[in-house]
Tab-separated table of C-alpha atoms and ligand atoms in Angstrom:
chain	number	residue	atom	x	y	z
A	30	MET	CA	153.359	93.091	47.934
A	31	VAL	CA	152.961	91.238	51.221
A	32	LYS	CA	149.502	89.641	51.511
A	33	ALA	CA	147.439	88.100	54.309
A	34	ILE	CA	148.256	84.347	54.756
A	35	ARG	CA	146.037	81.831	52.954
A	36	GLY	CA	143.113	80.914	55.120
A	37	THR	CA	143.300	84.146	57.120
A	38	ARG	CA	141.126	87.237	56.494
A	39	ASP	CA	140.819	90.829	57.305
A	40	LEU	CA	137.479	91.739	58.766
A	41	LEU	CA	136.434	95.244	57.558
A	42	PRO	CA	133.550	97.618	58.018
A	43	PRO	CA	130.692	97.338	57.422
A	44	ASP	CA	131.019	93.549	58.126
A	45	THR	CA	132.587	94.262	61.500
A	46	GLN	CA	129.332	95.948	62.574
A	47	LEU	CA	127.654	92.561	62.311
A	48	TRP	CA	130.511	90.843	64.152
A	49	ASN	CA	130.123	93.248	66.955
A	50	ARG	CA	126.330	92.853	67.060
A	51	VAL	CA	126.741	89.088	67.285
A	52	GLU	CA	129.312	89.376	70.073
A	53	THR	CA	127.335	91.970	72.010
A	54	THR	CA	124.169	89.761	71.776
A	55	ALA	CA	126.148	86.652	72.861
A	56	ARG	CA	127.574	88.521	75.894
A	57	ALA	CA	124.186	89.720	76.903
A	58	VAL	CA	122.537	86.335	76.539
A	59	PHE	CA	125.404	84.572	78.448
A	60	ALA	CA	125.063	87.219	81.230
A	61	ARG	CA	121.363	86.371	81.563
A	62	TYR	CA	122.292	82.747	82.243
A	63	GLY	CA	124.979	83.612	84.767
A	64	PHE	CA	128.142	83.180	82.644
A	65	GLY	CA	131.331	85.097	83.131
A	66	GLU	CA	134.066	85.726	80.558
A	67	ILE	CA	137.388	83.870	80.478
A	68	ARG	CA	140.382	84.809	78.250
A	69	THR	CA	143.083	82.250	77.912
A	70	PRO	CA	146.360	82.571	75.945
A	71	ILE	CA	146.347	82.075	72.149
A	72	PHE	CA	149.252	79.617	72.446
A	73	GLU	CA	149.780	76.845	74.887
A	74	ALA	CA	152.065	73.882	75.392
A	75	THR	CA	151.516	71.478	72.544
A	76	GLU	CA	151.120	68.668	75.017
A	77	LEU	CA	147.864	70.193	76.294
A	78	PHE	CA	146.136	69.607	72.930
A	79	VAL	CA	147.768	66.191	72.387
A	80	ARG	CA	146.439	65.105	75.729
A	81	GLY	CA	143.177	66.975	75.751
A	82	VAL	CA	141.967	66.826	72.206
A	83	GLY	CA	143.536	63.482	71.289
A	84	GLU	CA	146.586	62.438	69.225
A	85	GLU	CA	144.584	60.596	66.613
A	86	THR	CA	142.116	63.405	65.847
A	87	ASP	CA	142.525	65.317	62.587
A	88	VAL	CA	142.991	68.477	64.556
A	89	VAL	CA	146.043	67.229	66.416
A	90	SER	CA	147.474	64.877	63.813
A	91	LYS	CA	147.269	67.204	60.769
A	92	GLU	CA	146.091	70.729	61.582
A	93	MET	CA	148.027	72.266	64.385
A	94	TYR	CA	150.462	75.175	64.077
A	95	THR	CA	153.274	73.953	66.293
A	96	TRP	CA	156.823	75.214	66.639
A	97	GLU	CA	159.724	74.784	68.941
A	98	ASP	CA	160.174	77.938	71.066
A	99	ARG	CA	163.898	78.057	71.685
A	100	ALA	CA	165.276	78.796	75.130
A	101	ARG	CA	166.504	82.372	75.551
A	102	ALA	CA	168.449	81.847	78.702
A	103	ALA	CA	170.256	78.948	80.289
A	104	SER	CA	167.484	78.833	82.942
A	105	GLU	CA	164.834	78.340	80.304
A	106	LYS	CA	163.988	75.137	78.475
A	107	ALA	CA	163.004	74.899	74.848
A	108	GLN	CA	159.298	74.099	74.460
A	109	GLN	CA	156.896	72.778	71.924
A	110	LEU	CA	154.171	75.374	71.585
A	111	THR	CA	150.915	75.392	69.556
A	112	LEU	CA	148.487	78.030	68.479
A	113	ARG	CA	145.302	76.913	70.074
A	114	PRO	CA	143.073	74.893	67.651
A	115	GLU	CA	140.151	75.131	70.064
A	116	ASN	CA	139.524	76.649	73.529
A	117	THR	CA	138.061	73.950	75.723
A	118	ALA	CA	141.514	72.442	76.611
A	119	GLY	CA	142.814	75.889	77.566
A	120	VAL	CA	139.813	76.644	79.696
A	121	VAL	CA	140.050	73.300	81.535
A	122	ARG	CA	143.798	73.889	82.045
A	123	ALA	CA	142.993	77.241	83.582
A	124	TYR	CA	140.314	75.621	85.764
A	125	ILE	CA	142.905	73.230	87.074
A	126	GLU	CA	145.706	75.768	87.360
A	127	HIS	CA	143.569	78.261	89.311
A	128	LYS	CA	141.956	75.530	91.447
A	129	LEU	CA	138.545	76.776	90.532
A	130	GLY	CA	137.141	73.370	91.660
A	131	GLU	CA	138.039	74.177	95.215
A	132	THR	CA	135.422	76.880	95.321
A	133	GLY	CA	132.842	73.989	95.158
A	134	GLN	CA	130.848	76.146	92.777
A	135	LEU	CA	129.831	75.361	89.341
A	136	GLN	CA	131.954	77.495	86.925
A	137	LYS	CA	130.010	78.983	83.987
A	138	LEU	CA	132.523	80.450	81.600
A	139	TYR	CA	132.427	81.873	78.047
A	140	TYR	CA	135.064	82.934	75.633
A	141	ILE	CA	135.172	84.775	72.251
A	142	GLY	CA	138.388	84.566	70.261
A	143	PRO	CA	140.414	83.246	67.355
A	144	GLN	CA	141.428	79.616	66.868
A	145	PHE	CA	143.880	78.109	64.381
A	146	ARG	CA	143.800	74.967	62.307
A	147	ARG	CA	145.845	74.281	59.134
A	148	GLU	CA	142.798	73.007	57.193
A	149	ARG	CA	142.184	73.301	53.495
A	150	PRO	CA	140.599	76.714	53.223
A	151	GLN	CA	137.121	77.069	51.612
A	152	ARG	CA	134.020	79.071	52.210
A	153	GLY	CA	133.179	78.785	56.003
A	154	ARG	CA	136.533	77.079	56.656
A	155	TYR	CA	139.584	79.159	57.540
A	156	ARG	CA	142.956	78.693	59.112
A	157	GLN	CA	142.251	81.444	61.608
A	158	PHE	CA	138.646	81.405	62.603
A	159	TRP	CA	136.701	82.671	65.578
A	160	GLN	CA	134.756	80.749	68.139
A	161	ILE	CA	132.183	81.856	70.629
A	162	GLY	CA	132.132	79.183	73.301
A	163	VAL	CA	130.847	78.236	76.715
A	164	GLU	CA	132.000	75.757	79.337
A	165	VAL	CA	129.998	74.639	82.393
A	166	ILE	CA	132.377	72.719	84.668
A	167	GLY	CA	132.757	71.931	88.362
A	168	PRO	CA	133.131	69.193	90.895
A	169	PRO	CA	130.379	66.553	90.835
A	170	SER	CA	129.000	68.062	94.079
A	171	SER	CA	128.172	71.303	92.231
A	172	GLY	CA	125.773	69.428	89.914
A	173	SER	CA	128.013	69.552	86.979
A	174	GLU	CA	127.022	66.069	85.853
A	175	SER	CA	123.319	66.733	85.857
A	176	ALA	CA	121.338	66.431	82.685
A	177	ILE	CA	119.678	69.787	83.442
A	178	ARG	CA	123.000	71.489	82.732
A	179	ASP	CA	123.150	69.900	79.257
A	180	ALA	CA	119.536	70.950	78.503
A	181	GLU	CA	120.142	74.478	79.871
A	182	VAL	CA	123.119	75.001	77.614
A	183	LEU	CA	121.128	73.712	74.563
A	184	GLU	CA	118.162	75.934	75.435
A	185	MET	CA	120.436	78.918	75.802
A	186	LEU	CA	121.857	78.176	72.374
A	187	ALA	CA	118.391	77.898	70.887
A	188	SER	CA	117.527	81.323	72.476
A	189	LEU	CA	120.755	82.910	71.254
A	190	LEU	CA	120.246	81.764	67.641
A	191	ASP	CA	116.631	82.935	67.721
A	192	GLU	CA	117.625	86.314	69.194
A	193	LEU	CA	120.313	86.759	66.514
A	194	GLY	CA	117.745	85.924	63.838
A	195	VAL	CA	119.228	82.665	62.507
A	196	LYS	CA	116.396	80.911	60.634
A	197	GLY	CA	115.802	77.195	60.215
A	198	TRP	CA	118.459	75.871	62.550
A	199	ARG	CA	118.357	72.213	63.519
A	200	LEU	CA	119.806	70.645	66.597
A	201	ALA	CA	121.229	67.110	66.159
A	202	LEU	CA	121.727	65.300	69.458
A	203	ASN	CA	123.354	62.161	70.456
A	204	SER	CA	125.021	60.369	73.460
A	205	VAL	CA	128.458	58.793	73.000
A	206	GLY	CA	128.217	57.178	76.447
A	207	SER	CA	130.572	57.217	79.443
A	208	SER	CA	134.182	56.131	79.535
A	209	SER	CA	133.002	52.664	80.636
A	210	ASP	CA	130.530	52.334	77.731
A	211	ARG	CA	133.066	53.375	75.158
A	212	PRO	CA	135.469	50.320	75.251
A	213	LYS	CA	132.542	47.931	74.701
A	214	TYR	CA	131.280	49.962	71.704
A	215	LEU	CA	134.800	50.392	70.299
A	216	ALA	CA	135.302	46.639	70.464
A	217	ALA	CA	132.038	46.044	68.658
A	218	LEU	CA	132.845	48.666	66.058
A	219	LYS	CA	136.331	47.307	65.445
A	220	ALA	CA	134.923	43.837	64.964
A	221	ALA	CA	132.278	45.088	62.569
A	222	LEU	CA	134.843	47.111	60.593
A	223	GLU	CA	137.340	44.150	60.297
A	224	PRO	CA	135.564	42.475	57.340
A	225	VAL	CA	134.587	45.700	55.544
A	226	LYS	CA	137.392	48.137	56.096
A	227	ALA	CA	139.363	47.055	53.008
A	228	THR	CA	136.537	48.535	50.867
A	229	MET	CA	136.697	51.897	52.616
A	230	CYS	CA	138.696	55.093	51.999
A	231	GLU	CA	142.304	55.325	53.050
A	232	ASP	CA	141.543	57.481	56.125
A	233	CYS	CA	138.934	55.026	57.272
A	234	GLN	CA	141.328	52.065	56.935
A	235	ARG	CA	143.773	53.862	59.184
A	236	ARG	CA	141.128	55.027	61.623
A	237	ALA	CA	139.656	51.527	61.830
A	238	GLU	CA	142.992	50.560	63.392
A	239	THR	CA	143.847	53.599	65.474
A	240	ASN	CA	140.511	55.235	66.423
A	241	PRO	CA	137.454	53.438	65.088
A	242	LEU	CA	135.083	56.067	66.379
A	243	ARG	CA	136.448	58.625	63.859
A	244	VAL	CA	135.183	56.369	60.951
A	245	LEU	CA	131.712	57.680	61.779
A	246	ASP	CA	132.858	61.249	60.844
A	247	CYS	CA	133.848	60.080	57.336
A	248	LYS	CA	132.310	62.276	54.613
A	249	VAL	CA	133.388	60.117	51.587
A	250	PRO	CA	130.089	59.364	49.771
A	251	GLU	CA	131.109	55.708	48.799
A	252	ASP	CA	131.687	54.847	52.462
A	253	GLN	CA	128.333	56.009	53.773
A	254	ALA	CA	126.309	52.807	53.209
A	255	THR	CA	129.007	50.786	55.002
A	256	ILE	CA	129.030	53.195	57.896
A	257	ASP	CA	125.253	53.192	58.277
A	258	ALA	CA	125.354	49.470	58.715
A	259	LEU	CA	127.840	49.596	61.574
A	260	PRO	CA	126.723	49.106	65.233
A	261	LYS	CA	125.272	52.276	66.834
A	262	ILE	CA	126.567	53.591	70.060
A	263	ALA	CA	123.037	53.916	71.453
A	264	GLU	CA	122.941	50.139	71.643
A	265	TYR	CA	125.947	50.122	74.000
A	266	LEU	CA	124.991	52.761	76.549
A	267	ASP	CA	124.791	51.583	80.150
A	268	GLU	CA	121.819	52.223	82.373
A	269	ALA	CA	123.156	55.463	83.796
A	270	SER	CA	124.030	56.953	80.373
A	271	GLN	CA	120.761	55.974	78.923
A	272	GLN	CA	118.974	57.634	81.819
A	273	HIS	CA	121.125	60.731	81.488
A	274	PHE	CA	120.301	61.073	77.729
A	275	ALA	CA	116.611	60.506	78.477
A	276	GLN	CA	116.702	63.307	81.089
A	277	VAL	CA	118.336	65.709	78.646
A	278	GLN	CA	115.666	64.998	76.085
A	279	ALA	CA	112.835	65.288	78.657
A	280	ALA	CA	114.098	68.744	79.801
A	281	LEU	CA	114.416	69.945	76.187
A	282	ASP	CA	110.849	68.720	75.495
A	283	ALA	CA	109.605	70.629	78.524
A	284	CYS	CA	111.252	73.822	77.187
A	285	GLY	CA	109.936	73.235	73.738
A	286	VAL	CA	113.377	73.075	72.105
A	287	ALA	CA	113.203	70.901	69.029
A	288	TYR	CA	115.959	68.346	68.309
A	289	GLU	CA	116.706	65.199	66.326
A	290	VAL	CA	118.550	62.209	67.694
A	291	ALA	CA	121.540	61.615	65.412
A	292	PRO	CA	123.041	58.167	66.091
A	293	ARG	CA	126.258	58.830	64.125
A	294	LEU	CA	127.107	62.129	65.698
A	295	VAL	CA	130.258	61.450	67.593
A	296	ARG	CA	132.171	64.722	66.853
A	297	GLY	CA	135.798	65.217	65.962
A	298	LEU	CA	137.430	65.622	69.374
A	299	ASP	CA	138.295	62.713	71.636
A	300	TYR	CA	137.278	64.213	75.011
A	301	TYR	CA	133.496	63.978	74.520
A	302	THR	CA	131.385	61.760	76.806
A	303	ARG	CA	127.595	61.261	76.924
A	304	THR	CA	125.884	64.268	75.305
A	305	THR	CA	127.212	65.442	71.960
A	306	PHE	CA	125.397	67.882	69.632
A	307	GLU	CA	125.656	69.980	66.565
A	308	PHE	CA	123.456	72.875	65.211
A	309	THR	CA	123.161	73.044	61.444
A	310	VAL	CA	121.470	75.536	59.081
A	311	PRO	CA	119.572	74.738	55.937
A	312	ASP	CA	121.083	74.734	52.413
A	313	GLY	CA	121.121	78.205	50.968
A	314	SER	CA	122.311	79.797	54.287
A	315	GLY	CA	125.625	80.774	52.877
A	316	LEU	CA	127.689	77.873	54.247
A	317	GLY	CA	127.865	75.508	51.289
A	318	THR	CA	129.000	72.063	52.558
A	319	GLN	CA	130.193	73.502	55.960
A	320	ASN	CA	126.676	73.594	57.350
A	321	ALA	CA	127.667	72.926	60.961
A	322	LEU	CA	127.251	76.242	62.788
A	323	LEU	CA	128.380	75.017	66.125
A	324	GLY	CA	129.173	71.874	67.968
A	325	GLY	CA	129.704	70.736	71.499
A	326	GLY	CA	129.139	68.156	74.186
A	327	ARG	CA	129.958	66.785	77.561
A	328	TYR	CA	133.577	66.070	78.589
A	329	ASP	CA	133.365	64.305	81.983
A	330	GLY	CA	137.000	62.962	81.972
A	331	LEU	CA	138.822	65.791	80.426
A	332	SER	CA	140.033	67.396	83.640
A	333	GLU	CA	141.549	64.108	84.822
A	334	MET	CA	143.159	63.583	81.377
A	335	LEU	CA	144.947	66.867	82.009
A	336	GLY	CA	146.049	65.913	85.469
A	337	GLY	CA	143.279	67.738	87.291
A	338	PRO	CA	140.564	66.771	89.759
A	339	LYS	CA	137.260	65.087	88.705
A	340	ALA	CA	135.410	67.940	87.070
A	341	PRO	CA	132.571	66.918	84.780
A	342	GLY	CA	131.579	69.567	82.216
A	343	ILE	CA	129.688	70.444	79.096
A	344	GLY	CA	130.334	73.147	76.496
A	345	PHE	CA	130.077	74.247	72.906
A	346	ALA	CA	131.883	76.357	70.344
A	347	ILE	CA	129.990	78.400	67.777
A	348	GLY	CA	131.914	79.039	64.564
A	349	GLU	CA	131.547	82.804	64.479
A	350	ASP	CA	132.672	83.118	60.894
A	351	ARG	CA	129.933	80.638	59.833
A	352	LEU	CA	127.355	82.410	62.014
A	353	ILE	CA	128.155	85.685	60.231
A	354	LEU	CA	127.956	84.064	56.751
A	355	THR	CA	124.600	82.586	57.651
A	356	LEU	CA	123.178	85.874	58.978
A	357	GLN	CA	124.443	87.673	55.917
A	358	ALA	CA	122.987	85.100	53.511
A	359	GLN	CA	119.669	84.849	55.290
A	360	ALA	CA	119.189	88.640	55.600
A	361	GLY	CA	119.881	89.121	51.871
A	362	GLU	CA	120.903	92.747	51.099
A	363	ALA	CA	119.776	94.118	54.463
A	364	ALA	CA	119.681	97.873	54.750
A	365	ALA	CA	123.037	99.242	55.972
A	366	ASN	CA	122.879	100.741	59.396
A	367	LYS	CA	122.864	104.475	58.776
A	368	ILE	CA	124.228	107.099	61.140
A	369	ASP	CA	121.970	109.808	62.636
A	370	ALA	CA	123.304	112.791	60.723
A	371	TYR	CA	125.822	114.127	58.294
A	372	ILE	CA	126.848	117.716	58.849
A	373	ALA	CA	127.594	119.620	55.655
A	374	PRO	CA	129.468	122.905	56.182
A	375	LEU	CA	128.700	125.241	53.224
A	376	GLY	CA	132.086	126.705	52.597
A	377	VAL	CA	135.329	126.121	54.435
A	378	GLU	CA	134.687	129.110	56.737
A	379	GLN	CA	131.971	127.016	58.302
A	380	ASN	CA	134.279	123.938	58.962
A	381	SER	CA	135.067	124.945	62.627
A	382	ALA	CA	131.425	125.639	63.423
A	383	ALA	CA	130.531	122.256	61.915
A	384	LEU	CA	133.038	120.368	63.979
A	385	ALA	CA	131.872	122.237	67.047
A	386	LEU	CA	128.291	121.233	66.270
A	387	ALA	CA	129.315	117.644	65.713
A	388	ARG	CA	130.970	117.616	69.141
A	389	GLN	CA	127.746	118.891	70.717
A	390	LEU	CA	125.639	116.239	68.919
A	391	ARG	CA	128.017	113.344	69.609
A	392	ARG	CA	128.059	114.282	73.248
A	393	GLY	CA	124.351	114.105	73.115
A	394	GLY	CA	124.674	110.462	72.058
A	395	LEU	CA	124.101	110.851	68.270
A	396	SER	CA	126.225	109.254	65.570
A	397	VAL	CA	127.486	111.985	63.317
A	398	GLU	CA	129.849	112.524	60.448
A	399	VAL	CA	131.188	115.855	59.277
A	400	GLY	CA	131.898	116.687	55.606
A	401	ASP	CA	134.173	119.483	54.329
A	402	GLY	CA	133.159	123.048	53.294
A	403	SER	CA	135.095	122.575	50.022
A	404	PHE	CA	132.630	119.974	48.775
A	405	ARG	CA	129.952	121.098	46.289
A	406	LEU	CA	126.455	120.845	47.632
A	407	LYS	CA	125.634	117.985	45.270
A	408	LYS	CA	128.528	115.915	46.500
A	409	SER	CA	127.611	116.637	50.165
A	410	PHE	CA	124.007	115.435	49.637
A	411	GLU	CA	125.108	112.287	47.811
A	412	THR	CA	127.611	111.406	50.552
A	413	ALA	CA	125.109	112.223	53.246
A	414	ASP	CA	122.348	110.097	51.589
A	415	ARG	CA	124.647	107.157	51.482
A	416	VAL	CA	125.732	107.161	55.121
A	417	ALA	CA	123.129	109.049	57.174
A	418	ARG	CA	119.441	109.399	57.786
A	419	ARG	CA	119.610	113.151	57.765
A	420	VAL	CA	121.763	115.934	56.458
A	421	VAL	CA	122.386	119.060	58.539
A	422	LEU	CA	123.317	122.103	56.368
A	423	LEU	CA	125.453	124.699	58.040
A	424	GLY	CA	125.884	127.925	55.939
A	425	GLU	CA	127.066	131.397	56.934
A	426	ASP	CA	123.475	132.444	57.542
A	427	GLU	CA	122.672	129.524	59.731
A	428	VAL	CA	125.783	129.953	61.810
A	429	ALA	CA	125.019	133.646	62.244
A	430	ASN	CA	121.430	132.828	63.469
A	431	GLY	CA	122.225	129.771	65.610
A	432	VAL	CA	120.171	127.481	63.450
A	433	ALA	CA	120.699	124.622	61.010
A	434	THR	CA	118.769	123.333	58.000
A	435	VAL	CA	117.871	119.664	58.473
A	436	LYS	CA	116.696	117.398	55.674
A	437	THR	CA	115.358	113.860	56.400
A	438	PHE	CA	115.973	111.614	53.411
A	439	ALA	CA	113.309	109.141	54.041
A	440	THR	CA	110.539	111.786	53.820
A	441	GLY	CA	112.233	114.579	51.891
A	442	GLU	CA	111.057	116.939	54.627
A	443	GLN	CA	113.300	120.011	55.244
A	444	SER	CA	113.173	122.482	58.124
A	445	ARG	CA	115.331	125.005	60.111
A	446	VAL	CA	116.068	123.882	63.644
A	447	VAL	CA	117.473	125.998	66.514
A	448	LEU	CA	120.895	124.551	67.423
A	449	GLY	CA	119.817	123.887	70.989
A	450	GLU	CA	117.030	121.654	69.786
A	451	LEU	CA	119.014	119.682	67.326
A	452	VAL	CA	119.743	116.662	69.548
A	453	SER	CA	116.103	115.951	70.111
A	454	ALA	CA	115.162	116.743	66.525
A	455	LEU	CA	117.786	114.366	65.160
A	456	SER	CA	116.930	111.596	67.700
A	457	ALA	CA	113.406	111.353	66.314
A	458	ALA	CA	112.777	108.325	64.068
B	510	AMP	P1	134.929	72.045	66.831
B	510	AMP	O1	135.816	72.825	67.688
B	510	AMP	O2	135.664	71.252	65.716
B	510	AMP	O3	133.962	71.210	67.564
B	510	AMP	O4	134.108	73.097	65.925
B	510	AMP	C1	133.131	73.904	66.495
B	510	AMP	C2	132.635	74.847	65.428
B	510	AMP	O5	133.739	75.693	65.017
B	510	AMP	C3	132.233	74.243	64.120
B	510	AMP	O6	130.901	73.766	64.165
B	510	AMP	C4	132.414	75.262	63.076
B	510	AMP	O7	131.365	76.126	63.065
B	510	AMP	C5	133.594	76.049	63.690
B	510	AMP	N1	134.867	75.630	62.946
B	510	AMP	C6	135.657	74.616	63.151
B	510	AMP	N2	136.691	74.646	62.396
B	510	AMP	C7	136.598	75.779	61.602
B	510	AMP	C8	137.343	76.399	60.544
B	510	AMP	N3	138.475	75.833	60.082
B	510	AMP	N4	136.927	77.515	59.948
B	510	AMP	C9	135.709	78.111	60.390
B	510	AMP	N5	135.006	77.501	61.392
B	510	AMP	C10	135.369	76.394	61.989
């Protein structure tokens, strides 16, 4: 038997109902803040991610699905292609390619779609996973560098999580400084790592040489004390970065959005500048050790790294799989969403009349299922009780008189209703 690939999953009903609710809510919230949807290809030139995400990141160095796409005609060249491991690089590529900066307007874009990373699968970590993300990007004259944009994105996230019903979320916030702050900090970090790196894990020893910032992401317990004693990036921010970070915090305070400053939060991708953040959920929210629900930050130099114009921006990506796991764990065994009515024809002779009635009710906006006249009454009732709030019985007598017998499961109430009044009767709570 051919099975789904390790780290990939089928999403089935009733779970997909929750996935749809999450996506519908996200779209509605994003629309209230003036965001429009962007859909970029699922695969791109490998070089986009190498340049955009950074060669020394785990994502690019270990986790990408990359292949050589052979030329099919003499006029075509073979290409290195990659399944997108994240969507920001693709959005910024599209921003550059379509010259969106030339509009002079701030671009407020969102996406919902699958991403691919060859990670070790575990609960909350998959090889194909979904992200719901947002990017605010534009020329500096559009106000894209302003701290108010950072705060607005964070406030929107807080509102979205509240509206979805996520309980106990926490916002961890940091600033990783500008591209001019970074070299000074990196030099200090490298110097501080020099005498201690030999005591650290293998990955850290390598990162200390190639990309010292990544050492701060290390999760190995034995390394934590060493890492806590390393210099903090906050001590190396220049005046402008400090001010920017203070403005973000002041705007969040004004909106009443709670946050904690997390000095070690540098995040896994190289393009971040200044504001970086992560939202986590408490233990027992279904995520195990993967408690980061979403992450994001500012990426003021990314467009230039990809050969585009100056276009500061900020964005985030919610791990939709993790959001769903959280909602499911926090809701416990929430009552399944039941349809409005289950029509039970009593005898196969009533099947056609039942389907015609279902058509009328569905056109009236009701959610309806139709059974089969060959079912025994007991089976019809059991099925109806499982999926619907009410059962509509349609026997020979009912069809002849243009009525139906309706039973409401919650109250046990039973009555005969004229067919013309069924839509309104079934719409009642
Ligand atoms: P990143 O793009 O690495 O900043 O990740 C943003 C969010 O995507 C994380 O906070 C996770 O919620 C989610 N995420 C990243 N990698 C995975 C994965 N392999 N499986 C499920 N969710 C993921």
